[in-house]
PDB file of C-alpha atoms in Angstrom:
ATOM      1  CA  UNK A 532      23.584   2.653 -16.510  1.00 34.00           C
ATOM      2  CA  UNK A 533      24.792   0.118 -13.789  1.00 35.00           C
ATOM      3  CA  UNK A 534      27.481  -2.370 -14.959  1.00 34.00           C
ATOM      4  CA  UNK A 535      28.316  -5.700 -12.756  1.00 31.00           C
ATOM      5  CA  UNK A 536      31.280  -3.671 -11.643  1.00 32.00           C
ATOM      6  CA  UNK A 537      29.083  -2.226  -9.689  1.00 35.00           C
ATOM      7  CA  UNK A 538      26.223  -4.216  -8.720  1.00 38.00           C
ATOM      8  CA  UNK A 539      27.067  -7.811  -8.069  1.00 40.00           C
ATOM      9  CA  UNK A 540      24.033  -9.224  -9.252  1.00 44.00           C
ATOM     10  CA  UNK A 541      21.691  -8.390 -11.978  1.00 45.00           C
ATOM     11  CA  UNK A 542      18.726  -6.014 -11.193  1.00 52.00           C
ATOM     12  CA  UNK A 543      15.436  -8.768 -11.181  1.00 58.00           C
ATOM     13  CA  UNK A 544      12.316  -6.565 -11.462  1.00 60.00           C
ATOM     14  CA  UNK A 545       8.696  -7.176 -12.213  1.00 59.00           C
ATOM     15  CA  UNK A 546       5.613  -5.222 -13.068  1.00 56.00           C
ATOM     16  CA  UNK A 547       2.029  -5.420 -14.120  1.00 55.00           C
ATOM     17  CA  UNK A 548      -0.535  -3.169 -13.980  1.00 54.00           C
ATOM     18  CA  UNK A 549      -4.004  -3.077 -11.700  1.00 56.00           C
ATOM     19  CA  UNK A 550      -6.447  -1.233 -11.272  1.00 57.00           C
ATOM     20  CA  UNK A 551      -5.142   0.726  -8.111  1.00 61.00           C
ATOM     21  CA  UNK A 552      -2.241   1.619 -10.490  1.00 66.00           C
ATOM     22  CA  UNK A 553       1.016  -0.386 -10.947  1.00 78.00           C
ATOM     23  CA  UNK A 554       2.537  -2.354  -8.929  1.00 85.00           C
ATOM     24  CA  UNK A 555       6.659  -3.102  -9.501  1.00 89.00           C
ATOM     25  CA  UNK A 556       9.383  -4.706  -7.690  1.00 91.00           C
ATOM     26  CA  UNK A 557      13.406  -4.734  -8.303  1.00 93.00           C
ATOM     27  CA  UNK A 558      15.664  -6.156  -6.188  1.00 93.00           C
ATOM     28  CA  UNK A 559      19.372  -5.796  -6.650  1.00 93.00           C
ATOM     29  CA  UNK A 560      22.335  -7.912  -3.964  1.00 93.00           C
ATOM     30  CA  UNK A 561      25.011  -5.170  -3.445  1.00 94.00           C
ATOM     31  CA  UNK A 562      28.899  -6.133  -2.020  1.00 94.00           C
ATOM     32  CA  UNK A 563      29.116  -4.097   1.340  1.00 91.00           C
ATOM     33  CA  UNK A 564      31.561  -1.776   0.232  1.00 93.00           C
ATOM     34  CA  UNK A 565      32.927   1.424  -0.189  1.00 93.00           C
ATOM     35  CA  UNK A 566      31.296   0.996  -3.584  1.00 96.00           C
ATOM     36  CA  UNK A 567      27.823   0.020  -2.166  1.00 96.00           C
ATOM     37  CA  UNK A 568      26.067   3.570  -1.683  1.00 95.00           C
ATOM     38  CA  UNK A 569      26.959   4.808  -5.120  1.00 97.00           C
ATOM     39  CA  UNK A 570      25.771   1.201  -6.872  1.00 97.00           C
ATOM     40  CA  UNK A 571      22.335   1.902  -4.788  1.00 96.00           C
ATOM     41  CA  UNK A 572      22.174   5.246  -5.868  1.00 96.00           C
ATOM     42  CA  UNK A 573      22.445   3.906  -9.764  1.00 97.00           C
ATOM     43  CA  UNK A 574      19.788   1.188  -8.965  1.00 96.00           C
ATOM     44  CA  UNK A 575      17.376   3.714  -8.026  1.00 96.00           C
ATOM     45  CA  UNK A 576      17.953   5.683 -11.214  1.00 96.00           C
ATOM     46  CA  UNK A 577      17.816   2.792 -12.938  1.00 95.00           C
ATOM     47  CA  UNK A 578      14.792   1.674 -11.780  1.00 94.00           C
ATOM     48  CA  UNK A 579      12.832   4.875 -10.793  1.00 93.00           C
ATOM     49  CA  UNK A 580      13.974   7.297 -13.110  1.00 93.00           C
ATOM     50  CA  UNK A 581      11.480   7.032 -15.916  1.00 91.00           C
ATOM     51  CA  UNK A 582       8.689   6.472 -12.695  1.00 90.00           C
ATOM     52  CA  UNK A 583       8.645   9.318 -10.886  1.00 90.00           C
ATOM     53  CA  UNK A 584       9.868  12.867 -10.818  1.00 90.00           C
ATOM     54  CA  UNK A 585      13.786  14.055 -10.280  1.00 92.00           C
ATOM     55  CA  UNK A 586      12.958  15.501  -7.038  1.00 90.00           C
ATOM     56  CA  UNK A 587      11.140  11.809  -5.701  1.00 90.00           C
ATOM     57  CA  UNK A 588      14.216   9.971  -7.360  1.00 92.00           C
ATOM     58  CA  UNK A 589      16.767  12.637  -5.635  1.00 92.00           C
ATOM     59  CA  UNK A 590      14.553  11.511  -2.375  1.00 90.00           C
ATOM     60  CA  UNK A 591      15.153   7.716  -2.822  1.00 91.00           C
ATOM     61  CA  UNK A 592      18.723   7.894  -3.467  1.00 94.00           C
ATOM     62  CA  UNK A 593      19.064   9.957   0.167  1.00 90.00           C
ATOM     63  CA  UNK A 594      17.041   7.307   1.785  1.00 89.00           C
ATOM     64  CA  UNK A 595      19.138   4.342  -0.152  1.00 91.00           C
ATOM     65  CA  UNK A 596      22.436   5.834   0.141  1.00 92.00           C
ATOM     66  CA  UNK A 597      22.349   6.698   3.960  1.00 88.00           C
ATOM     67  CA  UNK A 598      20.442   2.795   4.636  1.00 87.00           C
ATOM     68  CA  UNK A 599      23.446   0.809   2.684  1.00 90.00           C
ATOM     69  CA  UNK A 600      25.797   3.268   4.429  1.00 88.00           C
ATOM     70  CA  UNK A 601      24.627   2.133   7.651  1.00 83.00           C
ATOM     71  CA  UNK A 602      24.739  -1.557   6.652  1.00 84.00           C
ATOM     72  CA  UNK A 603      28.550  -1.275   5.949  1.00 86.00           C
ATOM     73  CA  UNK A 604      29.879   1.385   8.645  1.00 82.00           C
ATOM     74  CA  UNK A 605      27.814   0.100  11.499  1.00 76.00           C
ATOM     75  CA  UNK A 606      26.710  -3.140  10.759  1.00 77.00           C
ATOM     76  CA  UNK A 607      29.642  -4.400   8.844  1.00 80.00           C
ATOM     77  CA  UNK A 608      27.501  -6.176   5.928  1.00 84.00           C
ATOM     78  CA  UNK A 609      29.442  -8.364   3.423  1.00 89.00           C
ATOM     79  CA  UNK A 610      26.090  -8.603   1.261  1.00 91.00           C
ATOM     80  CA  UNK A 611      23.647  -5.985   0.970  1.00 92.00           C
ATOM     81  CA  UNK A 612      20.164  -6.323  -0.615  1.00 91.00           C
ATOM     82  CA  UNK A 613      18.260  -3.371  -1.648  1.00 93.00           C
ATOM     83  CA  UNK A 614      14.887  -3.915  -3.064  1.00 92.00           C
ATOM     84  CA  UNK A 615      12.013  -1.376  -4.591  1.00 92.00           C
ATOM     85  CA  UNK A 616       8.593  -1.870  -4.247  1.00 90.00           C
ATOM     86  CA  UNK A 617       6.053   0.395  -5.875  1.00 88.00           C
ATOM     87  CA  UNK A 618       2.324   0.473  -5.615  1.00 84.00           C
ATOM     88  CA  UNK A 619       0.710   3.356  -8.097  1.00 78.00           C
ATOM     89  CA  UNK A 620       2.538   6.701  -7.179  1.00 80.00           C
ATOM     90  CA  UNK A 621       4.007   5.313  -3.982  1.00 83.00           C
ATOM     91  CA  UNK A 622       7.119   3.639  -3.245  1.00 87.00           C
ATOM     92  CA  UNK A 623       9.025   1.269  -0.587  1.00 87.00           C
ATOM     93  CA  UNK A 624      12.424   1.214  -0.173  1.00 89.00           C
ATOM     94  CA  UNK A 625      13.727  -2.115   1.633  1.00 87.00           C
ATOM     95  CA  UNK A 626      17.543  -2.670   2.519  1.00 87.00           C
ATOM     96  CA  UNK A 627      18.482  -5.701   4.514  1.00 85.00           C
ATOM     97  CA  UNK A 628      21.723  -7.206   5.248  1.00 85.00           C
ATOM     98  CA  UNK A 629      23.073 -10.045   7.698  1.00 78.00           C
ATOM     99  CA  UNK A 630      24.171  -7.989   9.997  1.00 71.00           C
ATOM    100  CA  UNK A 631      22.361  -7.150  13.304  1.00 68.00           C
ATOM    101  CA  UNK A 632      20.263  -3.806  13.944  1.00 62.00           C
ATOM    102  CA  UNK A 633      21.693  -3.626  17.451  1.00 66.00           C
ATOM    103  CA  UNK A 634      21.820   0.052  18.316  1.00 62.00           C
ATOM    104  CA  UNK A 635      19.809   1.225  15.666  1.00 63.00           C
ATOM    105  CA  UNK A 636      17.229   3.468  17.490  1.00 62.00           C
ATOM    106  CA  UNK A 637      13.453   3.000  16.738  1.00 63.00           C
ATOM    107  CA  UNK A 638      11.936   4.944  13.806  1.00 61.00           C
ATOM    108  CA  UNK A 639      10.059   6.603  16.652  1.00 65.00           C
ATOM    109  CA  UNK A 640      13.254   7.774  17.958  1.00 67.00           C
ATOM    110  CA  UNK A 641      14.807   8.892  15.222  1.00 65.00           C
ATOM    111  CA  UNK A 642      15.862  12.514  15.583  1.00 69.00           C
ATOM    112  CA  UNK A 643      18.349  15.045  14.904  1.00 71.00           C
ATOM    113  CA  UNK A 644      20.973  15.384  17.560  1.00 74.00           C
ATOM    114  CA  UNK A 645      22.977  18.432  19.009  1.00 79.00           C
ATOM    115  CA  UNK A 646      24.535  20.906  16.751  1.00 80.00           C
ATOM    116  CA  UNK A 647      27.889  20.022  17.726  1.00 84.00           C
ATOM    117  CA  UNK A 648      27.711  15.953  17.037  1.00 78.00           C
ATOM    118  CA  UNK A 649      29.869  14.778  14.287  1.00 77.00           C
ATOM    119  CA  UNK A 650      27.223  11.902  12.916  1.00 74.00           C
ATOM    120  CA  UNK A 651      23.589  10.804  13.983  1.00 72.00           C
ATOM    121  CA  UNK A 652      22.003  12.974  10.962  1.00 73.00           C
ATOM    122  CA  UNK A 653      21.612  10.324   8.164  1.00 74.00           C
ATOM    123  CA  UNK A 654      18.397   8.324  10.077  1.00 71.00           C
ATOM    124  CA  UNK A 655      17.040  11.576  11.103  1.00 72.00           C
ATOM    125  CA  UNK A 656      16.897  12.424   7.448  1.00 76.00           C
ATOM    126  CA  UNK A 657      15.606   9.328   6.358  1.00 78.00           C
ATOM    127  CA  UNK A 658      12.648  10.168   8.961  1.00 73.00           C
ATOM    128  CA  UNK A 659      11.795  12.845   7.277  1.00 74.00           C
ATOM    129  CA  UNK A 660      11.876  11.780   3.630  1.00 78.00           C
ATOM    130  CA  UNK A 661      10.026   8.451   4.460  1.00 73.00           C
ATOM    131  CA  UNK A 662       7.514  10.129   7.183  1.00 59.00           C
ATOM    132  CA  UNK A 663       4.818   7.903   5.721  1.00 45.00           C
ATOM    133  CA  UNK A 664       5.929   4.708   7.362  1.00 51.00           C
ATOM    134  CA  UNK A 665       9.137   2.905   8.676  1.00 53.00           C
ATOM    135  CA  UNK A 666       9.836  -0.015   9.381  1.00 59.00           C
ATOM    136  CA  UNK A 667      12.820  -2.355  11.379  1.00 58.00           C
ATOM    137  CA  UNK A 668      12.754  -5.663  11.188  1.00 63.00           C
ATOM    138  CA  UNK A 669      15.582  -7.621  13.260  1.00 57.00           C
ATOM    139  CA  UNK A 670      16.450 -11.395  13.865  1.00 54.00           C
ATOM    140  CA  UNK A 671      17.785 -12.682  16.541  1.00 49.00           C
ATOM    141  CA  UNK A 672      19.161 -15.878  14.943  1.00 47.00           C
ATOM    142  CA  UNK A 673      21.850 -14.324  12.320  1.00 46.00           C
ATOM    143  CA  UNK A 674      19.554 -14.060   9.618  1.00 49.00           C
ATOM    144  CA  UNK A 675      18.847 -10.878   7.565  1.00 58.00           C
ATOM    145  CA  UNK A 676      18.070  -7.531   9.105  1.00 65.00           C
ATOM    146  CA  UNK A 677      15.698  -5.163   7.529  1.00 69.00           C
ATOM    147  CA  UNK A 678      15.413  -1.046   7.321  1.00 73.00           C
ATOM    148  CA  UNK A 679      12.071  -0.469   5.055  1.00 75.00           C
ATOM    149  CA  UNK A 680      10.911   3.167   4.498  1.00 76.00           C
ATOM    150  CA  UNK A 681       7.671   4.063   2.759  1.00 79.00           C
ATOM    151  CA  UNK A 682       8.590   7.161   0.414  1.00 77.00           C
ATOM    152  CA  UNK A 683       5.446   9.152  -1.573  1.00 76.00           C
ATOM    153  CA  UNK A 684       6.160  11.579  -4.226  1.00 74.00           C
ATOM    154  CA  UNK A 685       6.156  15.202  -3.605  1.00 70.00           C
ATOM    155  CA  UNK A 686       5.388  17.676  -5.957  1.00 58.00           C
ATOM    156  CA  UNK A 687       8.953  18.764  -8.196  1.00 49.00           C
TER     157      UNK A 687
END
């Protein structure tokens, strides 16, 4: 269970239910912190657990933890917001912050580099997990910066 301690804002979701299946969103404003990725990683439970399997969860938390990592070690984000988006057995994963997406390569380019690199593995990942769409959506202006990843459920 997340606490304010660890989320600075409450989680705001809604749901309802169509005929293509349901369709949910919950959005949650994170500090950019140390504390960030594991307050993510507890949103997702929070709001995916009872939704899909433990292997999908496990899968969002990757894709959450290593996008609100980014936001804090290369973008230096003060305020990270992570929101959830679900549409029958699918899922969207958004995380913005202020901060710009300078030097973030293009999903297209997103690969795994040599053995012997220290970092450059985390978008790579995130790639593979969310192969079903990605998205980057930067402002020039100073306004919020977006990373959203499209995420379907594999079998557990």
């Amino acid at each position: 269970m997340t606490t304010s301690a660890t989320i600075s804002g409450a989680v705001s979701s809604s749901s309802l239910s169509l005929p293509i299946g349901d369709v949910w969103r919950s959005c949650v404003e994170l500090d950019g912190d140390e504390r960030a990725p594991k307050a993510a990683r507890a949103a997702v439970s929070e709001v995916c657990g009872h939704r899909f399997g433990a292997s999908t969860v496990v899968d969002i938390q990757l894709v959450v933890s290593e996008l609100v990592t980014n936001c804090i070690e290369h973008g230096h984000a003060d305020l990270i917001r992570l929101c959830l988006a679900g549409v029958g057995e699918k899922v969207s994963v958004t995380v913005a912050s202020a901060a710009s997406l300078d030097g973030v390569p293009h999903p297209d380019a997103w690969c795994l580099p040599t053995a012997t690199a220290c970092s450059g593995r985390g978008l790579a990942m995130v790639g593979k997990i969310g192969s079903a769409g990605l998205r980057l959506t930067d402002s020039a202006d100073d306004a919020w910066s977006a990373v959203t990843v499209s995420i379907e459920p594999r079998d557990a």
